[in-house]
XYZ file of C-alpha atoms in Angstrom:
674
model
C 97.844 28.013 -18.586
C 101.601 28.012 -16.989
C 101.602 30.996 -14.089
C 103.811 33.889 -15.254
C 107.336 33.292 -13.602
C 107.827 36.031 -10.881
C 111.203 38.112 -10.873
C 113.910 37.472 -8.315
C 114.349 41.018 -7.506
C 111.047 40.985 -7.086
C 110.657 38.006 -4.452
C 114.135 39.638 -2.621
C 111.867 43.029 -2.369
C 109.178 41.357 -0.763
C 110.747 39.242 1.229
C 112.851 42.691 3.040
C 108.515 44.282 3.109
C 107.145 41.430 4.950
C 109.924 41.644 7.797
C 109.840 44.474 10.238
C 112.300 46.459 11.124
C 113.651 45.810 14.763
C 116.197 48.333 15.553
C 114.535 50.738 18.417
C 114.376 54.162 19.672
C 117.996 55.111 20.210
C 120.106 54.524 23.594
C 121.266 56.997 26.004
C 124.714 54.711 26.130
C 126.919 54.010 23.326
C 127.386 50.953 21.881
C 131.040 48.965 22.841
C 132.460 48.902 19.234
C 133.516 45.153 19.218
C 129.949 44.226 19.781
C 128.363 46.125 16.829
C 131.748 45.374 14.602
C 130.664 41.329 15.102
C 126.931 41.601 13.752
C 128.054 43.810 10.575
C 130.784 40.791 9.855
C 128.595 38.038 10.375
C 125.907 40.120 7.739
C 129.326 40.690 5.606
C 129.778 36.530 5.393
C 126.197 36.121 5.059
C 125.974 38.307 1.616
C 129.438 37.204 0.167
C 128.161 33.965 -1.259
C 125.385 35.752 -2.674
C 127.406 38.377 -4.377
C 129.659 35.241 -5.676
C 126.390 33.598 -7.226
C 125.461 36.667 -8.847
C 128.366 37.363 -10.218
C 127.447 34.127 -12.222
C 124.239 34.613 -13.416
C 124.155 37.998 -14.853
C 121.027 40.164 -14.199
C 118.072 37.035 -14.405
C 120.258 35.419 -11.158
C 117.637 34.989 -8.345
C 118.799 36.423 -4.954
C 117.457 35.470 -1.543
C 118.587 37.163 1.998
C 117.635 36.624 5.559
C 119.512 39.484 6.409
C 117.111 42.997 5.759
C 119.537 45.989 4.976
C 119.808 49.030 7.637
C 119.484 52.420 7.040
C 122.718 54.651 7.010
C 123.337 55.838 10.702
C 123.992 59.743 10.435
C 125.282 61.947 13.077
C 123.237 64.403 14.659
C 124.306 68.323 15.683
C 125.719 68.805 19.215
C 125.450 71.488 21.209
C 129.461 72.555 22.267
C 131.041 70.604 24.204
C 128.203 67.834 24.850
C 128.118 64.578 23.284
C 124.873 62.040 23.116
C 125.226 58.249 22.161
C 122.522 56.644 19.906
C 121.044 53.629 21.707
C 121.332 50.873 20.209
C 119.966 47.164 21.702
C 121.516 45.198 24.380
C 121.818 42.075 22.475
C 124.247 41.358 19.816
C 124.724 38.610 17.200
C 122.989 38.168 14.321
C 119.367 39.145 15.405
C 121.481 42.821 16.037
C 122.912 42.594 12.351
C 120.091 41.513 10.976
C 118.069 44.318 12.494
C 120.845 46.656 11.040
C 120.512 45.614 7.340
C 116.834 45.815 7.572
C 116.920 49.342 8.543
C 119.563 50.603 6.139
C 117.358 48.524 3.603
C 114.422 50.867 4.592
C 116.258 54.483 4.323
C 117.701 56.275 1.848
C 121.264 56.369 1.999
C 122.998 59.675 2.965
C 126.334 60.928 2.794
C 129.228 59.508 5.291
C 130.303 61.841 7.903
C 133.700 61.740 9.150
C 134.833 61.481 12.707
C 135.180 63.799 14.569
C 138.033 64.269 17.718
C 137.016 64.186 21.140
C 135.723 67.016 23.009
C 134.748 69.207 19.244
C 131.318 69.256 18.407
C 129.659 67.944 15.532
C 129.546 69.704 12.174
C 125.855 70.481 10.512
C 124.925 68.430 7.536
C 125.251 70.230 4.535
C 122.452 71.662 3.114
C 121.406 71.771 -0.668
C 123.798 69.535 -2.064
C 123.579 66.898 -4.584
C 121.236 63.993 -3.426
C 123.135 60.576 -4.415
C 120.948 59.191 -6.383
C 119.839 55.327 -5.544
C 121.534 52.203 -6.563
C 119.751 50.124 -8.682
C 118.739 46.796 -6.976
C 120.830 44.669 -8.906
C 123.843 46.091 -7.760
C 124.156 44.554 -4.525
C 127.787 45.259 -5.030
C 127.780 48.438 -5.073
C 125.011 48.301 -2.084
C 127.651 46.375 -0.073
C 130.416 48.897 -0.176
C 127.570 51.978 1.068
C 127.511 50.227 3.988
C 130.739 49.213 4.271
C 131.674 53.151 4.231
C 128.464 53.982 6.717
C 130.056 51.087 8.462
C 133.591 53.044 9.107
C 131.922 55.678 9.786
C 129.553 54.375 12.749
C 133.225 52.726 14.075
C 134.636 55.808 13.716
C 131.692 57.351 15.486
C 131.894 54.753 18.450
C 134.942 55.060 19.228
C 134.955 59.047 19.426
C 131.880 58.346 22.055
C 133.512 56.050 23.908
C 136.080 58.248 24.504
C 133.729 61.062 25.408
C 131.963 58.700 27.469
C 135.253 57.680 30.008
C 136.468 61.233 29.617
C 133.009 62.389 31.160
C 133.126 59.091 33.652
C 136.711 60.078 34.949
C 135.065 63.635 35.568
C 132.451 62.504 37.361
C 134.217 60.226 39.944
C 136.560 63.447 40.541
C 133.384 65.222 41.224
C 131.554 62.823 43.683
C 134.674 62.907 45.162
C 135.251 66.213 45.840
C 131.698 66.665 46.921
C 132.421 64.120 48.950
C 135.954 66.092 50.990
C 133.559 69.183 50.963
C 130.748 67.406 52.519
C 133.024 65.736 55.264
C 134.297 69.340 55.743
C 131.428 71.093 55.879
C 130.237 68.873 58.152
C 132.765 68.953 60.284
C 133.202 72.811 60.597
C 129.494 73.022 61.616
C 130.863 70.627 64.322
C 133.216 73.351 65.515
C 131.210 76.437 65.310
C 128.744 74.391 67.176
C 131.233 73.663 69.566
C 132.463 77.337 69.650
C 129.653 78.593 70.240
C 128.284 76.516 73.136
C 131.831 77.778 74.654
C 131.130 80.963 74.046
C 127.435 80.662 75.551
C 129.557 79.078 78.820
C 132.150 82.308 78.926
C 129.196 84.081 79.345
C 127.623 82.401 81.907
C 130.554 82.264 83.733
C 131.386 85.531 83.370
C 127.953 86.622 84.928
C 128.814 83.924 88.303
C 132.481 85.719 88.700
C 130.683 88.932 88.955
C 128.327 88.321 91.466
C 131.221 85.953 93.186
C 133.512 89.305 93.370
C 130.698 91.164 94.886
C 130.410 89.024 98.013
C 134.300 88.310 98.328
C 134.159 92.100 98.789
C 131.445 91.408 101.095
C 133.587 89.003 102.784
C 136.478 91.173 102.941
C 135.170 93.457 105.516
C 133.653 90.654 107.860
C 137.358 88.800 106.985
C 138.853 91.957 108.785
C 136.940 91.396 111.989
C 137.997 88.261 112.305
C 141.799 88.565 111.823
C 141.494 89.870 115.280
C 139.796 87.296 116.908
C 142.198 84.597 114.840
C 144.616 86.237 116.297
C 143.535 85.884 119.746
C 143.078 82.248 118.962
C 146.498 81.991 117.810
C 147.975 82.474 121.368
C 145.420 79.935 122.627
C 146.611 77.244 120.336
C 149.994 77.514 120.755
C 149.513 76.344 124.424
C 147.142 73.885 123.284
C 149.949 72.269 120.655
C 152.604 72.288 123.524
C 149.909 70.293 125.228
C 149.510 67.973 121.841
C 153.427 67.830 121.512
C 153.508 66.126 124.782
C 151.135 63.681 123.523
C 152.228 62.918 120.359
C 155.593 61.827 121.941
C 152.626 59.240 124.086
C 151.418 58.378 120.811
C 154.899 57.724 119.287
C 155.674 55.478 122.534
C 152.074 53.445 121.349
C 152.913 53.043 118.009
C 156.325 51.370 118.397
C 154.807 49.306 120.537
C 151.909 47.961 117.774
C 154.862 47.411 115.499
C 156.169 44.856 117.249
C 152.889 43.254 117.086
C 152.146 43.305 114.042
C 155.411 41.821 112.780
C 154.148 39.276 115.108
C 150.857 39.032 113.194
C 152.823 39.252 109.817
C 154.346 35.838 110.444
C 151.092 34.551 111.575
C 149.337 35.356 108.565
C 152.062 33.828 106.496
C 151.672 30.691 108.618
C 148.267 30.538 107.954
C 148.285 31.057 103.887
C 151.162 28.757 104.271
C 148.616 26.497 105.859
C 145.634 27.331 103.302
C 147.671 26.849 100.189
C 147.930 22.799 101.796
C 144.560 22.530 102.553
C 143.277 24.113 98.758
C 145.785 21.493 97.464
C 144.258 18.686 99.582
C 141.040 19.900 98.072
C 142.227 19.602 94.868
C 143.315 15.873 95.435
C 139.784 15.041 96.947
C 137.883 16.867 93.752
C 140.515 14.612 91.736
C 139.511 11.420 93.581
C 135.850 11.754 94.050
C 135.767 12.446 90.100
C 137.312 9.754 89.851
C 135.117 7.541 92.049
C 132.565 9.065 90.019
C 133.895 7.867 87.042
C 134.187 4.340 88.708
C 131.267 4.566 89.225
C 129.295 5.142 86.494
C 131.805 1.996 85.009
C 130.729 -0.365 87.609
C 126.786 0.891 87.326
C 127.183 0.248 83.478
C 129.273 -3.478 84.330
C 126.101 -4.360 86.928
C 123.728 -3.191 83.830
C 125.627 -5.243 81.121
C 125.139 -8.343 83.966
C 121.539 -7.940 83.959
C 121.732 -8.101 80.595
C 121.099 -5.433 77.607
C 117.831 -6.339 76.720
C 115.837 -7.390 80.034
C 111.981 -8.405 79.759
C 109.947 -7.674 82.843
C 106.158 -9.050 83.378
C 103.380 -7.401 85.285
C 100.565 -8.769 85.621
C 97.647 -6.225 86.798
C 94.839 -7.025 89.198
C 91.549 -7.333 88.968
C 89.041 -4.339 88.597
C 85.674 -4.208 90.159
C 83.121 -5.326 87.764
C 85.317 -8.380 86.270
C 84.984 -12.278 87.546
C 87.050 -13.966 89.599
C 89.914 -16.111 87.845
C 90.111 -20.063 89.196
C 92.569 -20.563 91.804
C 95.661 -21.970 90.138
C 95.046 -19.670 86.833
C 98.018 -18.069 87.589
C 101.289 -18.803 89.686
C 104.128 -17.357 90.102
C 107.026 -19.678 92.077
C 109.133 -18.579 94.459
C 112.687 -18.068 93.180
C 115.908 -20.326 94.216
C 116.042 -17.973 97.853
C 112.911 -19.256 98.477
C 110.221 -16.434 99.336
C 112.419 -13.764 100.019
C 113.944 -13.591 96.397
C 111.366 -11.424 93.996
C 109.775 -13.805 91.570
C 111.495 -14.788 87.924
C 108.765 -16.970 86.876
C 105.455 -17.457 85.728
C 102.813 -20.693 85.469
C 99.949 -19.808 83.274
C 96.929 -22.831 83.132
C 94.967 -23.285 79.999
C 92.380 -26.088 79.871
C 91.488 -27.304 76.485
C 88.014 -27.790 75.931
C 87.661 -29.518 72.352
C 90.006 -32.095 74.110
C 87.477 -33.066 76.439
C 84.608 -33.136 74.119
C 86.174 -35.706 71.610
C 87.306 -38.339 74.442
C 84.486 -37.632 77.000
C 86.424 -36.974 79.980
C 87.885 -33.074 80.874
C 91.118 -32.740 79.623
C 93.566 -31.730 82.533
C 94.843 -27.855 82.199
C 97.958 -27.153 79.680
C 100.506 -25.845 82.137
C 102.579 -22.737 80.415
C 106.242 -22.023 81.828
C 107.940 -18.439 81.137
C 110.943 -17.409 83.169
C 111.773 -13.908 82.661
C 114.041 -11.028 84.603
C 111.456 -10.094 87.021
C 107.825 -11.006 87.426
C 105.334 -8.521 89.274
C 102.064 -10.202 90.217
C 98.893 -8.483 90.741
C 99.850 -6.702 94.153
C 102.746 -5.210 93.276
C 102.824 -1.371 93.579
C 104.041 1.611 91.286
C 106.556 2.020 93.522
C 107.768 -1.276 93.591
C 108.416 -1.201 89.716
C 110.133 1.855 89.314
C 112.423 0.810 92.075
C 113.463 -1.922 89.818
C 114.219 0.505 86.830
C 115.894 3.434 88.560
C 119.406 2.433 87.957
C 118.475 1.744 84.149
C 116.770 5.138 84.436
C 120.103 6.742 85.854
C 122.456 4.983 82.726
C 120.464 7.468 80.414
C 122.286 10.454 82.808
C 125.867 8.871 82.589
C 125.104 8.619 78.476
C 123.574 5.337 77.752
C 120.690 5.781 75.045
C 117.463 3.706 77.128
C 114.827 2.538 75.855
C 111.431 1.052 77.755
C 108.357 -0.264 76.216
C 105.316 -1.026 77.629
C 103.693 -4.873 75.829
C 100.551 -6.401 76.351
C 96.669 -6.913 74.912
C 94.034 -3.922 74.939
C 93.093 -3.013 78.838
C 96.595 -5.174 80.086
C 97.891 -2.142 81.837
C 100.241 -0.256 79.638
C 99.187 3.199 80.085
C 98.650 2.938 83.850
C 102.388 1.459 84.010
C 103.844 4.426 81.700
C 101.379 7.307 83.084
C 99.937 6.194 86.312
C 96.207 6.186 87.207
C 94.238 9.795 86.799
C 93.559 12.046 89.839
C 97.227 12.980 90.260
C 97.648 10.634 93.157
C 101.131 10.148 94.459
C 100.809 6.433 94.611
C 99.967 5.394 91.260
C 101.997 7.407 89.500
C 103.504 5.923 86.039
C 107.256 5.568 85.021
C 107.240 8.710 83.432
C 106.819 11.218 86.492
C 108.952 8.448 88.090
C 111.574 8.662 86.201
C 112.181 12.318 85.318
C 111.589 13.488 88.900
C 114.653 10.904 89.888
C 116.654 12.348 86.837
C 116.403 15.790 88.184
C 117.020 14.786 91.886
C 120.410 13.061 90.248
C 121.250 16.109 88.025
C 120.627 18.187 91.184
C 123.340 15.762 93.188
C 125.791 16.310 90.464
C 125.506 20.170 89.892
C 128.239 19.736 93.231
C 130.594 17.713 91.706
C 130.624 20.185 88.417
C 128.297 18.703 86.143
C 125.891 20.514 84.735
C 122.438 18.943 82.853
C 119.617 19.991 80.145
C 116.733 18.097 79.440
C 113.962 18.405 76.477
C 111.110 16.837 76.219
C 109.048 16.166 73.188
C 105.745 13.497 73.059
C 104.790 12.110 70.124
C 102.562 8.960 68.993
C 102.480 7.135 65.982
C 98.644 6.523 64.647
C 98.638 3.827 61.545
C 101.844 4.993 60.489
C 101.166 8.536 61.048
C 103.049 10.778 63.133
C 101.303 12.858 65.671
C 102.819 15.215 67.764
C 100.932 15.345 71.228
C 102.085 18.393 72.337
C 100.557 20.462 69.317
C 98.106 23.037 71.455
C 94.960 24.963 70.607
C 94.787 25.140 67.014
C 97.264 22.527 65.815
C 95.964 19.506 67.785
C 95.431 16.566 65.617
C 97.361 18.033 62.548
C 100.313 15.461 63.666
C 99.577 14.237 59.975
C 102.334 16.407 59.161
C 105.500 15.157 60.723
C 107.887 13.267 59.553
C 111.035 11.220 60.799
C 114.742 13.121 59.734
C 117.968 12.933 60.481
C 118.707 16.171 62.708
C 121.402 17.344 59.920
C 124.215 16.080 57.177
C 125.820 13.108 58.123
C 123.766 13.415 61.782
C 123.054 10.266 63.702
C 120.164 12.265 65.121
C 116.557 11.475 64.509
C 113.734 14.458 65.061
C 110.252 14.632 63.974
C 109.744 17.761 61.798
C 106.635 19.732 63.229
C 107.113 18.280 66.731
C 107.450 20.447 69.775
C 110.800 20.125 71.970
C 110.357 21.876 75.069
C 113.069 22.461 77.465
C 111.821 20.642 81.174
C 113.614 21.390 84.699
C 110.906 20.500 87.435
C 108.212 17.742 87.486
C 105.341 20.889 86.937
C 106.484 20.974 83.784
C 106.396 16.994 83.326
C 102.528 16.882 84.943
C 101.792 19.713 81.917
C 103.048 18.181 79.090
C 101.473 14.698 80.135
C 97.785 15.747 81.149
C 98.220 17.968 77.246
C 99.559 14.464 75.556
C 95.932 12.656 76.613
C 93.938 14.843 75.584
C 95.411 14.636 72.240
C 96.232 11.111 71.801
C 94.017 8.638 69.697
C 91.782 6.315 71.276
C 88.485 4.019 70.898
C 86.729 1.520 72.193
C 87.253 -1.692 71.358
C 85.924 -5.081 72.606
C 88.533 -5.564 75.076
C 88.532 -1.792 76.600
C 86.303 1.044 77.183
C 88.631 3.263 75.879
C 91.698 1.638 74.466
C 94.896 3.726 73.204
C 94.888 2.986 69.142
C 98.789 3.879 68.896
C 101.892 4.039 70.118
C 102.708 7.358 72.260
C 106.883 7.507 72.526
C 107.823 10.073 75.533
C 111.298 11.349 74.368
C 114.195 13.350 77.039
C 116.918 14.359 75.337
C 119.647 14.439 77.943
C 122.511 16.481 77.615
C 125.138 16.937 80.289
C 128.536 18.898 80.695
C 131.453 19.269 82.983
C 133.147 22.475 82.404
C 135.935 22.451 84.466
C 137.468 19.324 82.730
C 135.782 19.487 79.329
C 133.507 16.722 79.459
C 130.617 16.119 77.534
C 127.790 13.288 77.356
C 123.842 12.695 75.525
C 121.563 10.134 75.117
C 118.145 9.969 74.943
C 115.359 7.785 76.877
C 112.690 6.768 75.401
C 109.692 5.789 77.916
C 107.396 3.980 75.038
C 103.590 2.765 75.790
C 102.917 0.543 72.760
C 99.266 0.086 71.101
C 97.042 -2.855 72.413
C 98.000 -6.097 70.437
C 94.952 -8.431 69.710
C 94.097 -10.968 67.331
C 92.029 -10.589 64.172
C 88.852 -12.503 63.934
C 88.443 -13.108 60.333
C 84.492 -14.082 60.172
C 83.579 -11.324 62.310
C 81.084 -9.640 60.372
C 82.574 -5.887 59.957
C 80.318 -2.306 59.701
C 81.677 1.052 58.770
C 82.570 1.568 62.798
C 84.494 -1.874 63.151
C 86.314 -1.798 59.282
C 88.048 1.337 60.805
C 88.999 -0.402 64.007
C 90.804 -3.419 61.552
C 92.336 -0.641 60.470
C 93.575 0.224 63.388
C 94.677 -3.375 64.224
C 96.465 -4.299 61.139
C 99.141 -1.399 61.099
C 99.117 -2.050 65.199
C 100.319 -5.712 64.685
C 102.267 -4.402 61.769
C 104.272 -2.665 63.798
C 104.500 -4.634 66.705
C 105.858 -7.316 64.315
C 108.590 -4.783 62.997
C 109.367 -4.539 66.700
C 110.298 -8.323 66.988
C 111.968 -8.694 63.851
C 114.585 -5.625 64.129
C 115.221 -6.927 67.894
C 116.206 -10.888 66.744
C 118.134 -8.750 63.632
C 119.716 -6.979 66.173
C 120.632 -10.425 68.649
C 122.055 -11.960 65.565
C 124.158 -9.576 64.035
C 122.535 -9.515 60.871
C 124.405 -7.225 58.354
C 120.433 -5.690 57.499
C 118.172 -4.734 60.020
C 114.517 -3.720 58.801
C 114.481 -0.574 61.203
C 112.175 1.473 58.218
C 109.817 -1.267 58.042
C 107.821 0.955 60.793
C 107.471 4.428 61.925
C 108.051 2.951 65.279
C 110.936 1.055 64.727
C 112.224 4.106 62.400
C 112.243 6.769 64.792
C 113.540 4.580 67.944
C 116.663 2.693 65.742
C 119.420 5.233 67.459
C 117.750 3.735 71.257
C 117.513 -0.207 69.568
C 121.218 -0.953 68.948
C 124.737 -2.420 70.747
C 124.694 1.201 71.952
C 121.361 1.432 73.758
C 120.132 -0.058 76.739
C 116.144 -2.101 76.722
C 113.762 -3.107 78.711
C 110.263 -4.772 78.182
C 107.187 -4.544 80.465
C 105.081 -7.211 79.198
C 101.470 -6.767 80.626
C 98.968 -9.515 80.728
C 95.559 -9.724 82.085
C 94.232 -12.458 84.920
C 91.256 -12.774 83.846
C 90.613 -16.424 82.013
C 88.574 -15.333 79.074
C 91.785 -13.145 77.727
C 94.395 -16.290 78.422
C 94.566 -17.161 74.471
C 95.835 -12.955 74.016
C 98.356 -13.498 77.003
C 100.038 -16.544 76.008
C 100.190 -14.973 72.765
C 102.576 -11.837 74.854
C 103.964 -14.292 76.925
C 105.644 -15.897 73.648
C 106.598 -12.732 72.056
C 108.400 -11.685 75.594
C 110.015 -15.024 75.517
C 111.362 -14.399 72.646
C 112.793 -11.035 73.031
C 114.280 -12.058 76.739
C 116.162 -14.669 74.996
C 118.105 -11.613 72.347
C 121.907 -10.729 73.331
C 123.308 -7.339 72.260
C 126.329 -5.891 71.829
C 128.144 -4.359 74.814
C 126.936 -0.600 75.422
C 129.269 2.511 75.067
C 128.510 6.141 76.343
C 128.369 8.605 74.365
C 130.578 10.992 75.712
C 132.229 14.043 73.495
């Protein structure tokens, strides 16, 4: 049995009942006519095709509408002189038109109210009238006509309310302006009233004072009358004295004429002295210009001298044998004299290594193999810290002149790198390292240049790179060990300067501040026990000093960084070594250290070969120091080696790496002047 077919009008009525009305309570603000008109126009466009289909199919035509009718909008009676605009939804468009049609469908149609002029109250609806009959559901055209009539009434009512709203806003603005003016006038009058009251109180006080003064004067008047007689007698005496003074005045006038003559001579002498002072000022300015020129020439010659020595220089330093260590055999390390004889500082190093494997094969001990190396300077075990710094003092001076400077300490674990850079414990001035000596030298020279008009400022930072993670060594208190949050970033858009985020940059101006920073950094640095050293540095420490100089009188500025880097100990890995949990951690540290040191060598080789791509980003160390490794920088590497025969293999690796660096040549350095 086929299911009973449902009437199209019943389907339309069911669809309309399922939809909930979307029109909310009336709003206090009127709905703009353009937006309401647009929603109803869209409703008419939707109903137009349905109306045409209804005409063609007759009473049995199916109709499905997605836009329910809205109830008729009627006006509410209001008090005279006041209007209340119905609240309408904020959004307009298809949703608004659908909501209006839905409400019109659910309410009974009412009589349309004609539009009223602005300022008149709406007339109350007539009671007892004949209620209009409800149109049948199939009379869509009639319903549309009713909706159009109601829409027209709503539009007229909206326009009337808009006009009334504009008038009320104008009146509100005028009232606010009047209130503002009256408030200002009230404040003015209050100020004047306060001032008048103060004047009145002051007048009363003066009146009392004058009354007391009158009484006092009356008493004094009686006294003065007695004094007048005495004064008359004194007048006679004064007349006699006046004659005597007239005689003395004549004498003083004669003396004054003589003084004026002497003053004329003094004025001529002063004019001569002024001319001489002007000449001295011109001479002083000329000497100042000459002094400035000499200072610029000194900087140029100083830089030229450093370039002649090489923008990449390598020094070799051999540490002495420590107590408890075996004494190396005689002739293990030799330091040949220079071309000028023993008076010249040594620049060559010879290392002898015996090959036991060759001796066992032939049955006869093989002679030791000699390895010769040449560097810019070689420091034997007896060289002191002052002798080492004296050799690099001029290079540190270049940083003050505006040239980026970078000094490395390279070598195996336990070869004396940290001692070279920071010095020994205990605060002994004789064993101070390069960092405190370099800053003391910079402070002293900056003080001397202040007499020539230069002003310098110094900002220090101290970070370490541990397992390719940047840490701040100057983090105090609870921030210790949180260096993993530090990252290397550009100082700003388009800037070439690199900074470390979350790291402390501390201005320094004296040696005590530097000592405090070094003490804090020693406590925070990552160290561990290794086979070569009881307390080995397992990270690269980078001490950066940003130098900024300014000559206000001549408008000159210069700035450059000074980088003093204590590299982590380089050690080869033994692949056959059984590793425990602690050894695995040391293995990861050693791999990270050797990788960054290898990248440093590749960067220096790329700079020397003028390659287009320099792999700065392959390591955090080279990325942080890239502005101090290029052609505008000066570099110095200390290769530190151990004097013990048991470390000969690591010493040879360090010397060979340093020899490759010593053969590199980069471009001419340029000062960072503005």
